[in-house]
Tab-separated table of C-alpha atoms in Angstrom:
chain	number	residue	atom	x	y	z
A	1	MET	CA	76.108	-55.824	10.316
A	2	VAL	CA	77.205	-52.261	11.384
A	3	GLU	CA	80.938	-53.358	11.120
A	4	GLN	CA	80.657	-54.424	7.742
A	5	LEU	CA	78.925	-51.265	6.523
A	6	THR	CA	81.687	-49.500	7.423
A	7	THR	CA	84.044	-51.135	5.542
A	8	PRO	CA	85.439	-49.323	2.491
A	9	GLU	CA	84.155	-50.268	-0.542
A	10	PHE	CA	86.297	-50.977	-3.674
A	11	SER	CA	87.100	-48.360	-5.708
A	12	TYR	CA	89.403	-49.241	-8.091
A	13	ASP	CA	87.515	-50.959	-10.750
A	14	GLU	CA	85.942	-47.754	-12.656
A	15	PHE	CA	83.482	-49.630	-15.175
A	16	GLU	CA	81.460	-51.556	-12.645
A	17	GLU	CA	78.755	-49.512	-12.608
A	18	PRO	CA	75.845	-49.053	-15.044
A	19	CYS	CA	76.916	-46.440	-17.916
A	20	SER	CA	74.199	-43.825	-17.703
A	21	MET	CA	75.961	-41.168	-20.919
A	22	GLU	CA	74.061	-38.396	-19.570
A	23	ARG	CA	76.418	-35.722	-21.583
A	24	ARG	CA	75.416	-37.889	-24.831
A	25	LEU	CA	71.663	-37.315	-24.015
A	26	ASN	CA	72.151	-33.849	-22.921
A	27	ILE	CA	73.989	-33.235	-26.497
A	28	GLU	CA	71.198	-35.290	-28.143
A	29	ASN	CA	68.471	-32.925	-26.506
A	30	PHE	CA	70.208	-30.126	-27.732
A	31	LEU	CA	70.394	-31.280	-31.307
A	32	GLN	CA	66.799	-32.460	-31.315
A	33	LEU	CA	65.544	-29.163	-30.022
A	34	PHE	CA	67.974	-26.810	-31.975
A	35	ILE	CA	69.310	-28.609	-34.860
A	36	HIS	CA	66.803	-31.062	-36.067
A	37	PRO	CA	63.758	-28.393	-36.097
A	38	ILE	CA	65.713	-26.441	-38.473
A	39	ILE	CA	66.613	-29.523	-40.775
A	40	CYS	CA	62.728	-30.417	-40.586
A	41	PHE	CA	61.763	-26.910	-41.501
A	42	ALA	CA	63.844	-26.271	-44.592
A	43	GLY	CA	63.374	-30.030	-45.625
A	44	PHE	CA	59.573	-29.208	-45.381
A	45	ILE	CA	60.053	-26.209	-47.279
A	46	GLY	CA	62.217	-27.240	-50.383
A	47	ASN	CA	60.004	-30.814	-50.530
A	48	THR	CA	56.629	-29.217	-50.742
A	49	LEU	CA	57.732	-26.437	-53.640
A	50	VAL	CA	58.810	-29.657	-55.348
A	51	ILE	CA	55.673	-31.433	-54.874
A	52	VAL	CA	53.461	-28.632	-55.537
A	53	THR	CA	55.140	-27.839	-58.832
A	54	TYR	CA	54.846	-31.078	-60.380
A	55	ALA	CA	51.177	-30.847	-58.763
A	56	LEU	CA	50.327	-27.786	-59.974
A	57	TYR	CA	52.809	-26.782	-63.476
A	58	LYS	CA	54.583	-30.213	-64.434
A	59	ARG	CA	52.700	-33.428	-65.057
A	60	THR	CA	55.337	-36.107	-64.209
A	61	LYS	CA	56.416	-37.358	-68.122
A	62	SER	CA	59.297	-38.956	-67.741
A	63	MET	CA	60.991	-41.329	-65.391
A	64	THR	CA	63.020	-38.814	-63.866
A	65	ASP	CA	59.848	-36.925	-62.927
A	66	VAL	CA	58.295	-39.675	-61.254
A	67	TYR	CA	61.565	-40.890	-59.253
A	68	LEU	CA	62.189	-36.741	-58.305
A	69	LEU	CA	58.431	-36.746	-57.117
A	70	ASN	CA	58.546	-39.992	-55.099
A	71	VAL	CA	61.847	-39.069	-53.511
A	72	ALA	CA	60.393	-35.283	-52.654
A	73	ILE	CA	57.221	-37.410	-51.066
A	74	ALA	CA	59.812	-39.783	-49.094
A	75	ASP	CA	61.563	-37.120	-47.755
A	76	ILE	CA	58.394	-34.684	-46.605
A	77	LEU	CA	57.277	-37.833	-44.733
A	78	PHE	CA	60.583	-38.288	-43.218
A	79	VAL	CA	60.655	-34.848	-41.862
A	80	VAL	CA	56.976	-34.595	-40.663
A	81	ALA	CA	57.750	-37.935	-38.975
A	82	LEU	CA	61.245	-36.409	-37.234
A	83	PRO	CA	59.687	-33.640	-35.385
A	84	LEU	CA	56.641	-36.010	-33.982
A	85	ILE	CA	58.782	-38.233	-33.094
A	86	ILE	CA	61.043	-35.794	-31.233
A	87	TYR	CA	58.024	-34.599	-29.489
A	88	SER	CA	56.867	-38.103	-28.056
A	89	GLU	CA	60.719	-39.027	-27.128
A	90	GLN	CA	60.398	-35.322	-24.548
A	91	TYR	CA	56.783	-36.675	-23.359
A	92	GLY	CA	57.329	-40.171	-22.762
A	93	TRP	CA	55.211	-41.626	-26.243
A	94	SER	CA	51.975	-40.565	-24.277
A	95	MET	CA	50.261	-40.806	-27.682
A	96	GLY	CA	50.433	-44.778	-26.872
A	97	ASN	CA	51.970	-47.780	-28.520
A	98	LEU	CA	50.524	-47.322	-32.099
A	99	SER	CA	52.114	-44.143	-32.614
A	100	CYS	CA	55.246	-45.522	-31.274
A	101	LYS	CA	55.357	-48.336	-33.582
A	102	LEU	CA	53.682	-45.876	-36.800
A	103	LEU	CA	55.871	-43.250	-36.424
A	104	ARG	CA	59.133	-45.483	-36.246
A	105	GLY	CA	57.646	-47.388	-38.871
A	106	ILE	CA	57.109	-44.518	-41.198
A	107	TYR	CA	60.852	-43.343	-40.253
A	108	SER	CA	62.133	-46.210	-41.125
A	109	VAL	CA	60.330	-46.876	-44.538
A	110	ASN	CA	61.001	-43.386	-45.694
A	111	LEU	CA	64.733	-43.855	-44.996
A	112	TYR	CA	65.117	-47.241	-47.049
A	113	SER	CA	62.733	-45.259	-50.076
A	114	GLY	CA	64.629	-42.217	-50.171
A	115	MET	CA	67.832	-44.131	-50.108
A	116	LEU	CA	66.631	-46.360	-52.835
A	117	LEU	CA	64.820	-44.061	-54.933
A	118	LEU	CA	68.228	-42.101	-55.555
A	119	ALA	CA	69.640	-45.333	-56.641
A	120	CYS	CA	66.968	-45.260	-59.091
A	121	ILE	CA	67.672	-41.838	-60.100
A	122	SER	CA	71.191	-42.627	-61.113
A	123	GLY	CA	69.961	-45.589	-62.800
A	124	ASP	CA	67.723	-43.662	-65.092
A	125	ARG	CA	70.348	-40.902	-65.629
A	126	TYR	CA	72.398	-44.073	-67.117
A	127	LEU	CA	69.892	-45.375	-69.342
A	128	ALA	CA	69.099	-41.919	-70.636
A	129	ILE	CA	72.875	-40.600	-71.325
A	130	VAL	CA	75.025	-44.648	-71.625
A	131	GLN	CA	72.316	-46.104	-73.398
A	132	ALA	CA	71.181	-43.225	-75.137
A	133	ARG	CA	70.205	-45.074	-78.353
A	134	ARG	CA	68.777	-48.155	-76.736
A	135	SER	CA	66.762	-46.136	-74.388
A	136	PHE	CA	65.350	-43.712	-77.042
A	137	ARG	CA	63.232	-46.589	-78.443
A	138	LEU	CA	62.305	-47.573	-75.101
A	139	ARG	CA	61.670	-44.038	-73.402
A	140	SER	CA	57.656	-44.290	-74.385
A	141	SER	CA	56.925	-47.085	-72.465
A	142	THR	CA	59.618	-46.204	-69.615
A	143	LEU	CA	56.612	-43.948	-67.914
A	144	LEU	CA	54.794	-47.283	-66.633
A	145	TYR	CA	58.384	-48.865	-65.781
A	146	SER	CA	59.428	-45.916	-63.640
A	147	HIS	CA	56.054	-46.332	-61.757
A	148	LEU	CA	56.490	-50.204	-61.309
A	149	VAL	CA	60.071	-49.450	-60.109
A	150	CYS	CA	58.762	-47.034	-57.479
A	151	ALA	CA	55.882	-49.254	-56.464
A	152	ALA	CA	58.614	-51.861	-56.102
A	153	VAL	CA	60.599	-49.529	-53.857
A	154	TRP	CA	58.116	-48.391	-51.692
A	155	ILE	CA	57.253	-52.339	-51.174
A	156	LEU	CA	60.557	-53.060	-50.723
A	157	ALA	CA	61.114	-50.463	-48.054
A	158	LEU	CA	58.150	-51.660	-46.321
A	159	LEU	CA	59.083	-55.146	-46.146
A	160	LEU	CA	62.618	-54.161	-44.854
A	161	SER	CA	60.962	-51.795	-42.059
A	162	LEU	CA	58.461	-55.117	-40.907
A	163	PRO	CA	61.015	-55.765	-38.111
A	164	THR	CA	60.762	-52.146	-36.831
A	165	PHE	CA	56.688	-52.368	-36.784
A	166	ILE	CA	56.586	-55.429	-35.540
A	167	PHE	CA	58.930	-55.059	-32.351
A	168	TYR	CA	59.046	-51.419	-31.270
A	169	GLU	CA	57.060	-51.045	-28.202
A	170	ARG	CA	56.670	-48.667	-25.796
A	171	TYR	CA	57.585	-49.505	-22.419
A	172	GLN	CA	59.335	-48.453	-19.036
A	173	PRO	CA	62.866	-49.431	-19.704
A	174	GLY	CA	64.631	-50.806	-16.664
A	175	PRO	CA	65.639	-54.227	-14.617
A	176	THR	CA	63.259	-56.960	-15.206
A	177	ALA	CA	63.240	-57.910	-11.537
A	178	PHE	CA	63.711	-56.021	-8.196
A	179	ILE	CA	64.602	-57.538	-4.956
A	180	GLY	CA	65.469	-55.388	-1.856
A	181	ASN	CA	64.336	-52.317	-0.550
A	182	SER	CA	65.598	-50.186	-3.623
A	183	THR	CA	62.076	-49.871	-5.312
A	184	GLU	CA	62.527	-45.990	-5.409
A	185	GLY	CA	61.357	-44.685	-8.748
A	186	ILE	CA	60.227	-48.021	-10.689
A	187	ASP	CA	56.990	-46.571	-11.430
A	188	ASP	CA	57.698	-42.990	-12.350
A	189	ARG	CA	60.389	-44.073	-15.130
A	190	GLU	CA	59.730	-42.358	-18.256
A	191	TYR	CA	58.472	-44.375	-21.301
A	192	VAL	CA	60.643	-45.332	-24.460
A	193	CYS	CA	59.731	-46.628	-27.745
A	194	PHE	CA	62.230	-48.871	-28.541
A	195	PHE	CA	63.028	-52.548	-29.453
A	196	SER	CA	61.090	-54.938	-27.172
A	197	PHE	CA	61.799	-58.878	-27.600
A	198	LYS	CA	60.068	-61.972	-26.087
A	199	SER	CA	63.267	-63.888	-26.002
A	200	ASN	CA	66.889	-63.357	-25.581
A	201	HIS	CA	67.334	-65.262	-28.948
A	202	THR	CA	65.319	-63.407	-31.272
A	203	ALA	CA	66.480	-59.986	-29.486
A	204	ARG	CA	70.433	-60.984	-30.552
A	205	THR	CA	69.114	-61.697	-34.105
A	206	MET	CA	66.908	-58.565	-34.547
A	207	LYS	CA	69.482	-56.284	-33.023
A	208	THR	CA	72.048	-57.475	-35.540
A	209	VAL	CA	69.624	-57.868	-38.645
A	210	VAL	CA	68.326	-54.560	-38.419
A	211	PRO	CA	70.991	-52.316	-38.070
A	212	SER	CA	73.018	-54.751	-40.717
A	213	SER	CA	70.249	-54.421	-43.241
A	214	GLN	CA	69.910	-50.549	-42.684
A	215	VAL	CA	73.715	-50.166	-43.902
A	216	ALA	CA	73.639	-53.271	-46.645
A	217	MET	CA	70.331	-52.120	-48.116
A	218	GLY	CA	70.003	-48.398	-46.908
A	219	PHE	CA	73.283	-47.357	-47.912
A	220	PHE	CA	75.931	-49.686	-49.375
A	221	LEU	CA	73.427	-51.291	-52.217
A	222	PRO	CA	72.536	-47.345	-53.664
A	223	LEU	CA	76.179	-46.448	-53.563
A	224	LEU	CA	77.192	-49.221	-55.448
A	225	ILE	CA	74.121	-48.478	-57.866
A	226	MET	CA	75.101	-45.063	-57.896
A	227	GLY	CA	78.886	-45.580	-58.043
A	228	PHE	CA	78.420	-48.103	-61.202
A	229	CYS	CA	75.896	-45.642	-62.787
A	230	TYR	CA	77.551	-42.026	-62.397
A	231	SER	CA	80.896	-43.117	-63.268
A	232	SER	CA	79.679	-44.766	-66.541
A	233	VAL	CA	77.727	-41.542	-67.181
A	234	ILE	CA	80.954	-39.612	-66.214
A	235	VAL	CA	82.805	-41.396	-68.821
A	236	THR	CA	80.303	-41.180	-71.301
A	237	LEU	CA	79.949	-37.297	-70.583
A	238	LEU	CA	83.834	-36.699	-70.919
A	239	ARG	CA	83.893	-38.342	-74.350
A	240	ALA	CA	81.071	-36.401	-75.886
A	241	LYS	CA	81.476	-32.862	-77.477
A	242	ASN	CA	78.598	-31.086	-75.738
A	243	PHE	CA	79.996	-27.603	-74.445
A	244	GLN	CA	77.843	-27.973	-71.339
A	245	ARG	CA	79.462	-31.602	-70.217
A	246	HIS	CA	81.616	-30.067	-67.411
A	247	LYS	CA	78.402	-28.610	-66.074
A	248	ALA	CA	76.905	-31.863	-66.013
A	249	VAL	CA	80.073	-33.504	-64.640
A	250	ARG	CA	79.888	-31.311	-61.655
A	251	VAL	CA	76.490	-31.627	-61.034
A	252	VAL	CA	77.046	-35.641	-61.089
A	253	LEU	CA	80.201	-35.466	-58.673
A	254	THR	CA	78.147	-33.103	-56.316
A	255	VAL	CA	75.432	-35.570	-56.097
A	256	VAL	CA	77.714	-38.636	-55.345
A	257	PHE	CA	79.864	-36.076	-53.101
A	258	VAL	CA	76.944	-34.913	-50.859
A	259	PHE	CA	75.427	-38.313	-50.682
A	260	VAL	CA	78.835	-40.066	-49.426
A	261	VAL	CA	79.486	-36.810	-47.047
A	262	CYS	CA	76.018	-37.029	-45.534
A	263	HIS	CA	75.382	-40.936	-45.210
A	264	MET	CA	79.088	-42.765	-45.140
A	265	PRO	CA	79.922	-41.469	-41.473
A	266	TYR	CA	76.681	-42.639	-39.710
A	267	ASN	CA	76.880	-45.951	-41.531
A	268	ILE	CA	80.205	-46.538	-40.507
A	269	ALA	CA	79.388	-45.660	-37.058
A	270	LEU	CA	76.385	-47.935	-37.473
A	271	LEU	CA	78.511	-50.753	-38.777
A	272	TYR	CA	80.908	-50.762	-35.876
A	273	TYR	CA	78.743	-50.161	-33.026
A	274	THR	CA	76.564	-53.351	-34.492
A	275	ILE	CA	79.686	-55.278	-34.446
A	276	SER	CA	81.047	-54.601	-30.982
A	277	MET	CA	77.244	-54.601	-29.685
A	278	PHE	CA	77.468	-57.630	-27.688
A	279	GLU	CA	81.024	-57.200	-26.209
A	280	GLU	CA	82.002	-55.990	-22.983
A	281	GLN	CA	83.011	-52.045	-23.262
A	282	ASP	CA	84.118	-49.337	-21.560
A	283	CYS	CA	81.740	-46.464	-20.389
A	284	SER	CA	83.667	-43.707	-21.913
A	285	HIS	CA	84.538	-45.839	-24.992
A	286	GLU	CA	80.467	-46.197	-25.395
A	287	GLU	CA	79.580	-42.698	-24.984
A	288	ALA	CA	82.111	-41.520	-27.707
A	289	VAL	CA	80.459	-44.212	-30.146
A	290	SER	CA	77.359	-43.149	-29.226
A	291	LEU	CA	78.148	-39.239	-29.578
A	292	THR	CA	79.590	-40.044	-33.020
A	293	MET	CA	76.377	-42.116	-33.958
A	294	THR	CA	74.301	-38.548	-32.524
A	295	PHE	CA	76.423	-36.192	-34.424
A	296	THR	CA	76.604	-38.077	-37.595
A	297	ARG	CA	72.858	-38.932	-37.818
A	298	SER	CA	71.973	-35.436	-37.688
A	299	LEU	CA	74.248	-35.106	-40.607
A	300	ALA	CA	72.374	-37.860	-42.599
A	301	TYR	CA	69.098	-35.921	-41.784
A	302	LEU	CA	70.343	-33.185	-43.581
A	303	HIS	CA	70.249	-34.982	-46.990
A	304	SER	CA	66.223	-34.800	-46.761
A	305	CYS	CA	66.575	-31.004	-47.075
A	306	LEU	CA	69.449	-30.919	-49.475
A	307	ASN	CA	67.907	-33.399	-52.056
A	308	PRO	CA	65.271	-30.730	-53.676
A	309	LEU	CA	68.425	-28.359	-54.121
A	310	LEU	CA	70.569	-31.433	-55.574
A	311	TYR	CA	68.126	-33.052	-57.691
A	312	ALA	CA	64.864	-30.781	-59.042
A	313	PHE	CA	66.177	-27.121	-58.495
A	314	ILE	CA	69.487	-27.597	-59.906
A	315	GLY	CA	67.500	-28.664	-63.456
A	316	VAL	CA	66.744	-25.602	-65.578
A	317	ASN	CA	63.411	-27.117	-66.781
A	318	PHE	CA	62.141	-27.479	-63.117
A	319	ARG	CA	63.644	-24.076	-62.096
A	320	ASN	CA	61.686	-22.792	-65.439
A	321	HIS	CA	58.373	-23.989	-63.708
A	322	PHE	CA	58.737	-22.828	-60.585
A	323	ARG	CA	59.465	-19.432	-61.724
A	324	LYS	CA	56.182	-19.996	-63.239
A	325	ILE	CA	54.408	-20.548	-60.211
A	326	LEU	CA	56.019	-17.462	-58.395
A	327	ARG	CA	54.991	-15.374	-61.460
A	328	ASP	CA	51.614	-16.750	-61.150
A	329	ILE	CA	51.170	-16.201	-57.360
A	330	TRP	CA	52.662	-12.769	-57.732
A	331	CYS	CA	49.865	-12.266	-60.396
A	332	LEU	CA	47.225	-13.890	-58.274
A	333	GLY	CA	48.148	-11.426	-55.709
A	334	LYS	CA	48.244	-8.398	-57.480
A	335	ASN	CA	44.898	-8.886	-59.231
A	336	TYR	CA	43.170	-10.321	-56.472
A	337	MET	CA	41.779	-7.045	-54.898
A	338	SER	CA	40.824	-5.627	-58.108
A	339	ALA	CA	39.305	-7.815	-60.093
A	340	ARG	CA	39.095	-11.842	-59.424
A	341	ARG	CA	37.744	-12.853	-62.998
A	342	SER	CA	40.640	-11.383	-64.781
A	343	SER	CA	43.200	-12.716	-62.562
A	344	ARG	CA	41.938	-16.263	-63.182
A	345	ALA	CA	41.903	-15.361	-67.153
A	346	THR	CA	45.586	-14.412	-66.618
A	347	THR	CA	46.212	-17.638	-64.642
A	348	GLU	CA	44.502	-19.581	-67.392
A	349	MET	CA	46.728	-18.040	-70.255
A	350	TYR	CA	49.629	-18.772	-68.139
A	351	LEU	CA	49.044	-22.256	-67.681
A	352	SER	CA	48.078	-22.551	-71.719
A	353	THR	CA	51.528	-20.855	-72.640
A	354	ARG	CA	52.936	-23.317	-70.335
A	355	ARG	CA	51.690	-26.395	-71.781
A	356	SER	CA	52.170	-25.333	-75.524
A	357	MET	CA	56.147	-24.763	-74.719
A	358	ASP	CA	56.176	-27.863	-72.623
A	359	GLY	CA	55.168	-29.617	-75.993
A	360	SER	CA	58.341	-28.920	-77.730
A	361	THR	CA	60.574	-29.509	-75.019
A	362	ASN	CA	62.524	-32.678	-74.572
A	363	ASP	CA	62.357	-33.937	-71.109
A	364	ASN	CA	65.521	-36.085	-71.644
A	365	GLY	CA	68.335	-36.092	-68.739
A	366	THR	CA	66.246	-33.049	-67.205
A	367	SER	CA	68.520	-32.523	-64.187
A	368	PHE	CA	71.445	-32.248	-66.149
A	369	THR	CA	70.574	-28.915	-67.894
A	370	MET	CA	71.973	-26.291	-65.493
B	1	MET	CA	59.451	-10.305	-34.053
B	2	VAL	CA	59.237	-13.715	-35.486
B	3	ILE	CA	62.740	-14.441	-34.021
B	4	LYS	CA	61.484	-13.160	-30.726
B	5	ILE	CA	58.514	-15.750	-30.841
B	6	CYS	CA	60.710	-18.605	-31.839
B	7	ILE	CA	63.361	-17.912	-29.084
B	8	LEU	CA	60.387	-17.798	-26.578
B	9	ALA	CA	59.337	-20.951	-27.909
B	10	LEU	CA	62.276	-22.829	-27.915
B	11	VAL	CA	63.064	-21.607	-24.471
B	12	THR	CA	59.741	-22.602	-23.126
B	13	LEU	CA	60.218	-25.950	-24.405
B	14	LEU	CA	63.661	-26.223	-22.919
B	15	LEU	CA	62.170	-25.335	-19.490
B	16	PHE	CA	58.959	-27.571	-19.687
B	17	GLN	CA	60.649	-30.736	-21.192
B	18	VAL	CA	60.589	-33.708	-19.018
B	19	GLU	CA	63.331	-34.684	-17.003
B	20	THR	CA	64.373	-38.119	-18.832
B	21	ASP	CA	66.098	-40.437	-16.870
B	22	ALA	CA	68.793	-41.816	-18.387
B	23	VAL	CA	68.627	-45.409	-19.490
B	24	ALA	CA	71.729	-46.880	-18.042
B	25	CYS	CA	73.147	-50.240	-19.015
B	26	CYS	CA	75.828	-52.285	-17.693
B	27	LEU	CA	78.608	-52.434	-20.425
B	28	SER	CA	81.206	-54.834	-18.382
B	29	TYR	CA	81.407	-56.694	-15.094
B	30	THR	CA	83.544	-56.008	-12.073
B	31	LYS	CA	86.253	-58.508	-11.650
B	32	HIS	CA	86.175	-58.338	-7.769
B	33	PRO	CA	83.497	-60.583	-6.255
B	34	ARG	CA	81.878	-58.600	-3.103
B	35	ARG	CA	80.735	-60.037	-0.227
B	36	CYS	CA	77.045	-60.503	0.438
B	37	ALA	CA	76.952	-58.550	3.694
B	38	ASN	CA	77.847	-55.378	1.765
B	39	LEU	CA	75.024	-56.119	-0.867
B	40	LYS	CA	71.442	-55.034	0.038
B	41	GLY	CA	69.609	-56.207	-3.441
B	42	TYR	CA	69.989	-56.949	-7.169
B	43	ASP	CA	68.593	-56.387	-10.606
B	44	ILE	CA	68.642	-58.495	-13.547
B	45	GLN	CA	69.474	-56.799	-16.862
B	46	GLY	CA	68.108	-58.858	-19.888
B	47	THR	CA	69.094	-58.444	-23.493
B	48	THR	CA	65.225	-58.261	-24.737
B	49	GLY	CA	65.186	-54.462	-24.398
B	50	GLY	CA	67.664	-51.461	-24.468
B	51	CYS	CA	70.468	-53.159	-22.958
B	52	ASP	CA	72.816	-55.883	-25.001
B	53	LEU	CA	74.732	-57.412	-22.375
B	54	ALA	CA	73.105	-59.824	-19.695
B	55	ALA	CA	74.232	-59.057	-16.137
B	56	ILE	CA	73.223	-58.875	-12.492
B	57	ILE	CA	73.266	-55.360	-11.032
B	58	PHE	CA	73.770	-55.550	-7.331
B	59	HIS	CA	72.726	-52.782	-4.977
B	60	THR	CA	75.760	-52.242	-2.238
B	61	GLU	CA	74.494	-51.058	1.396
B	62	LYS	CA	76.333	-47.552	0.230
B	63	GLY	CA	73.567	-47.195	-2.734
B	64	ARG	CA	76.218	-47.910	-5.626
B	65	LEU	CA	75.468	-50.330	-8.348
B	66	ILE	CA	77.643	-53.212	-9.402
B	67	CYS	CA	77.847	-54.859	-12.807
B	68	ALA	CA	78.209	-58.738	-12.412
B	69	ASP	CA	78.934	-61.276	-14.899
B	70	PRO	CA	75.876	-63.684	-14.367
B	71	ALA	CA	78.016	-66.600	-15.525
B	72	GLN	CA	80.571	-66.082	-12.593
B	73	ALA	CA	79.790	-68.735	-9.863
B	74	TRP	CA	80.259	-65.778	-7.350
B	75	THR	CA	77.366	-63.917	-8.729
B	76	GLN	CA	75.026	-66.548	-8.509
B	77	LYS	CA	76.016	-67.480	-4.907
B	78	ARG	CA	75.175	-63.810	-3.768
B	79	VAL	CA	72.064	-63.873	-5.826
B	80	GLU	CA	71.119	-67.020	-3.635
B	81	CYS	CA	71.866	-65.383	-0.549
B	82	LEU	CA	70.215	-62.301	-1.084
B	83	LYS	CA	67.205	-64.179	-2.335
B	84	TYR	CA	67.186	-66.256	0.863
B	85	GLU	CA	68.711	-64.180	3.765
B	86	LYS	CA	69.093	-60.697	3.069
B	87	VAL	CA	65.833	-60.018	1.765
B	88	THR	CA	63.542	-62.080	4.013
B	89	PHE	CA	65.732	-59.971	6.936
B	90	GLN	CA	64.578	-56.809	4.807
B	91	SER	CA	61.112	-57.629	4.666
B	92	LEU	CA	60.659	-58.340	8.286
B	93	THR	CA	62.275	-54.685	9.394
């Protein structure tokens, strides 16, 4: 026994040990504590401004408004869920199993609905510009349609997120059996919130299906729709004799460019990871892949705070409404101390002038006017 | 002032963050069978959780972990050996 203990162990195969990837965890920790809070804060402010503007000053009248409001709601739920997930990850999901399922589920629902709604916006712009003659007649009834489309998107997003709600569990990860005297640290292992399956078969299926559907429905489908709609829009715009067409083309190209730059890297990394998931890997290779996923995921998160700028604030109508809000808040603050009554009258006056102005403006293609 | 508070908050967050144990998974198998005498126990890595490869993780007497292919004959032999010889021996001591 003693003799065997002193025999030197093999040292020539390096990848025989479990791969711990501590470097990736450190970098992920850094991103979660320093970068993601900034993204969440900016996203929260931007999307709150969009929602407040719609709630107080601009009743949703066109299809575009309905979609923009829904994108803002999806984004705000996303940037609220994200810090809670980060907090829970840092503290071992101490809020329990339900919080694990709910937070991960909400995260997934808003990821899907956000992406699909951006595709809806491109479809709306396609109808407004390419099919302008046909949609002009339809436009009065489209508000109802857009509500129905949004409801369908949210239901689809919920259905696509069902596996997350069902299979995410809070548990202590680690080996399923333990034999020998090396039981150190088995009970103080940190809880995680991750996939947990009853059988190997469902595990294999769902571990492939969930990321595949995320890449397909949460990226390539919206990309395909946007590609078709926006290229038709650009072709129509370039044929038109409007002096503002170049600005509109620039807006469209920016929207598509930012979408691709934010989401393409993560989805390609995720696709690659999913394809090579069940094969043997080098630890260093796996570490590189997960590092890429960690960085590209942060890039994808960034999109939720760019959406208000790209879709809402780029529109001249929306900016006017937002300016009115600022003016009213300024007036309210200025008059609050002196006379409460008169300040309210001023606000009401602003509101009434706004409404009378709105009656004459045409909301077609709101987001294109710079 | 606000920036100072933010930095302070972040630093405290960093200092008091719980040390999370890295969830280590076997990603490949050893090509060199080990002798039973060099091993003192084993874990089973399933695929139903965070890991994607089924593996037997042997614990060596020197405290190292070795990933082995459960489909290999030698792996199964070492598992049997550890189950019936080593473990009973260790539980007696």
